[in-house]
mmCIF file of C-alpha atoms in Angstrom:
data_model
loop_
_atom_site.group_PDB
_atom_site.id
_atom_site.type_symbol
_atom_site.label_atom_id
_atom_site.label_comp_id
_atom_site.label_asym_id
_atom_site.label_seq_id
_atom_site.Cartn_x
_atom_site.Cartn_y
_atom_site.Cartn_z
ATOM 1 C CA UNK A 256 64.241 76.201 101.956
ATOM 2 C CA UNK A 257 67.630 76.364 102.718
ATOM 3 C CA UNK A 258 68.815 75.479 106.670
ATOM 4 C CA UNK A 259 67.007 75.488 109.652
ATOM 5 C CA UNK A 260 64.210 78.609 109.975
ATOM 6 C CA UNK A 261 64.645 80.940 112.485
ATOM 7 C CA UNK A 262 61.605 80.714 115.500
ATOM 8 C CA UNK A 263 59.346 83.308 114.451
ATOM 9 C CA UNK A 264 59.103 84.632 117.833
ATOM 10 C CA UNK A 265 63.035 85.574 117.122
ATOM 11 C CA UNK A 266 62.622 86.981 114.088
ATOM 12 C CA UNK A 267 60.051 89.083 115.615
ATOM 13 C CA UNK A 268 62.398 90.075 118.778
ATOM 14 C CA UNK A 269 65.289 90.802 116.201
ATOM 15 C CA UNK A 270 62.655 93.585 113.941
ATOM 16 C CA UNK A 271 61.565 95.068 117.252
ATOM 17 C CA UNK A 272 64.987 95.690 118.123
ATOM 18 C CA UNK A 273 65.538 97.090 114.614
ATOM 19 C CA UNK A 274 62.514 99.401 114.498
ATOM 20 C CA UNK A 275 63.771 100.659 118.020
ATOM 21 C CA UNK A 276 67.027 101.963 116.733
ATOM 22 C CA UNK A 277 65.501 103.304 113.767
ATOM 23 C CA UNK A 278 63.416 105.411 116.066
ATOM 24 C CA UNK A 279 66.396 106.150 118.432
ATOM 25 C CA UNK A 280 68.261 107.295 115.028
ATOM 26 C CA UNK A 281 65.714 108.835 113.727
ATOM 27 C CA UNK A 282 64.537 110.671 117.051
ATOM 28 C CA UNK A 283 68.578 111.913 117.053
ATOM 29 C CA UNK A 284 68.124 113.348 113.362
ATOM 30 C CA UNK A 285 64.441 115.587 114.612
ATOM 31 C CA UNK A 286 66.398 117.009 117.995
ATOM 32 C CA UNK A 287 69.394 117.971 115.619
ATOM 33 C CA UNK A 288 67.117 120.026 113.502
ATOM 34 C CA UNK A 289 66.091 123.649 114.202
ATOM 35 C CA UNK A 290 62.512 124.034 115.623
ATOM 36 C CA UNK A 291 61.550 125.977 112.231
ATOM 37 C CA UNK A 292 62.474 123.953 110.083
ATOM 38 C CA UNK A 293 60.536 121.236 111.722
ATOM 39 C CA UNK A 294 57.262 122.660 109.752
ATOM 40 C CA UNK A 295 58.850 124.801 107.344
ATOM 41 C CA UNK A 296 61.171 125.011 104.629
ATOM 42 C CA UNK A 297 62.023 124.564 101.296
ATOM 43 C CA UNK A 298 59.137 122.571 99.378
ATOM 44 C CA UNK A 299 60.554 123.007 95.587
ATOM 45 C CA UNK A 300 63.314 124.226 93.545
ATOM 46 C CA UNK A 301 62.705 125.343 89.961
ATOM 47 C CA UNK A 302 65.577 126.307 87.393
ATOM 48 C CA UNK A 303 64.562 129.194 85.237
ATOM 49 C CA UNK A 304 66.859 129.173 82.031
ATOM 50 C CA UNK A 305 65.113 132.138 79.893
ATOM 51 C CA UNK A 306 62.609 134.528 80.363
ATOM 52 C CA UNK A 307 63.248 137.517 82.170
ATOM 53 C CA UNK A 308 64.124 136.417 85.419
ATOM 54 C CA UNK A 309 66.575 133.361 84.827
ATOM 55 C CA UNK A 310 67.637 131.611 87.689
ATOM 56 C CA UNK A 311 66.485 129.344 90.766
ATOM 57 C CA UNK A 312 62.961 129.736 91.549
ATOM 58 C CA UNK A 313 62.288 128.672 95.164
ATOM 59 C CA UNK A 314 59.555 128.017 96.871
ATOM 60 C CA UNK A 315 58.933 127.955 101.136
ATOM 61 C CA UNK A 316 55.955 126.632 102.608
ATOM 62 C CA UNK A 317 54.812 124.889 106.244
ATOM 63 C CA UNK A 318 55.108 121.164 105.705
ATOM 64 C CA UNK A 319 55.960 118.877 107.890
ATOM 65 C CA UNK A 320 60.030 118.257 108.234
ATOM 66 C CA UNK A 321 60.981 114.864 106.165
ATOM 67 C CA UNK A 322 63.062 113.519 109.504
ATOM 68 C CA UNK A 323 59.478 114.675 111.655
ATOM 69 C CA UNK A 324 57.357 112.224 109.235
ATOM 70 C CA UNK A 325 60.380 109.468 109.022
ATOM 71 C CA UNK A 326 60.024 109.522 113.092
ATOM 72 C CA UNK A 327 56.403 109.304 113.223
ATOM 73 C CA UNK A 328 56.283 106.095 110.565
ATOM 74 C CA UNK A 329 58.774 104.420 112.376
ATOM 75 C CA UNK A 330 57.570 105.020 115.934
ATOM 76 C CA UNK A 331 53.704 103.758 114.138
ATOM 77 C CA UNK A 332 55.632 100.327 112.687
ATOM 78 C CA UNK A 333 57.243 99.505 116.315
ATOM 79 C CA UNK A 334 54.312 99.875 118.033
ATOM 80 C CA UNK A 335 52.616 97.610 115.712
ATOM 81 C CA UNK A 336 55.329 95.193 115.707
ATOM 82 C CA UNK A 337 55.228 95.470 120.085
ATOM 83 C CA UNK A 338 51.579 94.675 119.559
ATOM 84 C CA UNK A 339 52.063 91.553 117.433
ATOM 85 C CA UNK A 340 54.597 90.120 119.692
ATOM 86 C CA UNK A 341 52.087 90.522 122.541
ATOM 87 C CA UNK A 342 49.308 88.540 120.438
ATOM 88 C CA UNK A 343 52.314 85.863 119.506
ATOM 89 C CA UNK A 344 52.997 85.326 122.894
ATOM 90 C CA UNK A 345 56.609 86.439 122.052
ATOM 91 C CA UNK A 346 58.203 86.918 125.192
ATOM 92 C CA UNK A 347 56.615 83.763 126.706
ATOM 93 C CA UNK A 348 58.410 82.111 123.595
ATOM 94 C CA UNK A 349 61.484 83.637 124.111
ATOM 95 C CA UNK A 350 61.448 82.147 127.665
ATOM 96 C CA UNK A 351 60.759 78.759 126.526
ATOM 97 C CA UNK A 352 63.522 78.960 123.858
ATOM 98 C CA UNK A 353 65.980 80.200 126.790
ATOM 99 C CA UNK A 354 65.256 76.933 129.134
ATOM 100 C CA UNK A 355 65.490 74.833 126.393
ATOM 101 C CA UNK A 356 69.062 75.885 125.363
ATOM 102 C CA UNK A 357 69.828 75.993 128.922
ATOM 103 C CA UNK A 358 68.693 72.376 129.297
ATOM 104 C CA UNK A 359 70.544 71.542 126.619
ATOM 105 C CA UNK A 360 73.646 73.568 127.973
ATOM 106 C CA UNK A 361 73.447 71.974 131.508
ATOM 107 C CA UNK A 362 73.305 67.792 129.355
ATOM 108 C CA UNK A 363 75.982 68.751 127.308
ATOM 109 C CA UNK A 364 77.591 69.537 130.984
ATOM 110 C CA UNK A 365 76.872 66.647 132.940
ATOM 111 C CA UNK A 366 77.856 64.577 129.894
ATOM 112 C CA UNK A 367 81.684 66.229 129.235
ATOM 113 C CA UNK A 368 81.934 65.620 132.870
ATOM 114 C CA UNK A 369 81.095 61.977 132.312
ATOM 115 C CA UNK A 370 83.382 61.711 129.740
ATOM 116 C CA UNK A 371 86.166 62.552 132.373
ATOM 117 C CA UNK A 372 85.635 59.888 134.592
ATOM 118 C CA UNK A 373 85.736 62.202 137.732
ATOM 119 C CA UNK A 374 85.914 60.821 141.345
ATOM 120 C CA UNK A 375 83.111 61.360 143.482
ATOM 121 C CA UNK A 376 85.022 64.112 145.465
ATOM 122 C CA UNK A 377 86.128 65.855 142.534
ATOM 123 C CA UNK A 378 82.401 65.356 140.943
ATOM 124 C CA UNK A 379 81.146 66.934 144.223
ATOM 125 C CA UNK A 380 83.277 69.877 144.069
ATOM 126 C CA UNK A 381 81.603 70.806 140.508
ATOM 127 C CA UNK A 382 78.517 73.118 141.762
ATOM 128 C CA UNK A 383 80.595 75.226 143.496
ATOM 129 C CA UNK A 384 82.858 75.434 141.417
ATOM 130 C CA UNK A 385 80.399 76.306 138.540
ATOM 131 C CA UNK A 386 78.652 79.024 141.014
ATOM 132 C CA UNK A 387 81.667 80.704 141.587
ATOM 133 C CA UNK A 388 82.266 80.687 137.897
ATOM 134 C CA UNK A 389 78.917 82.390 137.178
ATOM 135 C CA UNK A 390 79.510 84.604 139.721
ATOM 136 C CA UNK A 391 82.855 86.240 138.175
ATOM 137 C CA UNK A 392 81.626 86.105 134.569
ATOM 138 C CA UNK A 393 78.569 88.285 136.589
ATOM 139 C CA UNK A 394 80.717 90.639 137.962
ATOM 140 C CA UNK A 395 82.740 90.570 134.511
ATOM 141 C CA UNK A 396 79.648 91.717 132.559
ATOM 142 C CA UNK A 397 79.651 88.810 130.722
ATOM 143 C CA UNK A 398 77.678 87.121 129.285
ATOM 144 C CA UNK A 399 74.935 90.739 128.774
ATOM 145 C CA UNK A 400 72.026 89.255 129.302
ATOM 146 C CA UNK A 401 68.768 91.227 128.404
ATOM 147 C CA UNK A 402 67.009 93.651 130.594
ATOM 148 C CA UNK A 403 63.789 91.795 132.352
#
């Protein structure tokens, strides 16, 4: 294989939040589409080149709208993918990942700010400087960080 694999359990989080827009997209396409035609319409379309009658032959009948089905397959696959993650432990993975890159974050820290040979006052002046840092990017929006 080529490069380092993606966890699973963010492969997983990335097709969940696929399947969800497909069924927010989808769900846009049903309430854009008159009520009757939700379970009827047009079910075939036949060309008649001779006979007596020549022309388009069509054909109505109640069936269920293609957008209607489209919604309900889509809506079937997320739920199955929500239950998967929930056997996979996803979201407990997901944490782990997230205090592992933040451990990594906060060495990667420490040691840049070893590298610069600080004094101890300017050294101690770092956490609140960092906190008020966080704080504005907070009130910035940035960075979005996912609903809990």
């Amino acid at each position: 294989m080529d490069g380092p694999q993606e966890d699973p359990a963010v492969d997983v989080s990335r097709l969940i939040r696929q399947a969800s827009g497909h069924v927010a997209w989808l769900l846009e396409r049903v309430q854009e589409t008159e009520a009757e035609a939700l379970v009827w319409g047009m079910t075939s379309e036949v060309e008649c080149q001779g006979g007596e009658f020549p022309g388009v032959e069509t054909t109505y009948s109640a069936a269920v709208n293609g957008w209607v089905r489209l919604y309900g397959e889509e809506r079937d696959r997320l739920l199955k993918m929500c239950d998967l993650a929930a056997r996979m432990g996803v979201e407990e993975r997901l944490v782990t990942l997230a205090e592992v890159q933040t451990k990594i974050m906060f060495e990667a820290m420490n040691r840049a700010l070893d590298t610069l040979e600080l004094t101890a006052a300017q050294r101690a002046r770092v956490p609140e400087m960092m906190a008020g840092l966080l704080r504005g990017m907070a009130a910035e929006g940035r960075p979005e960080l996912p609903a809990a």
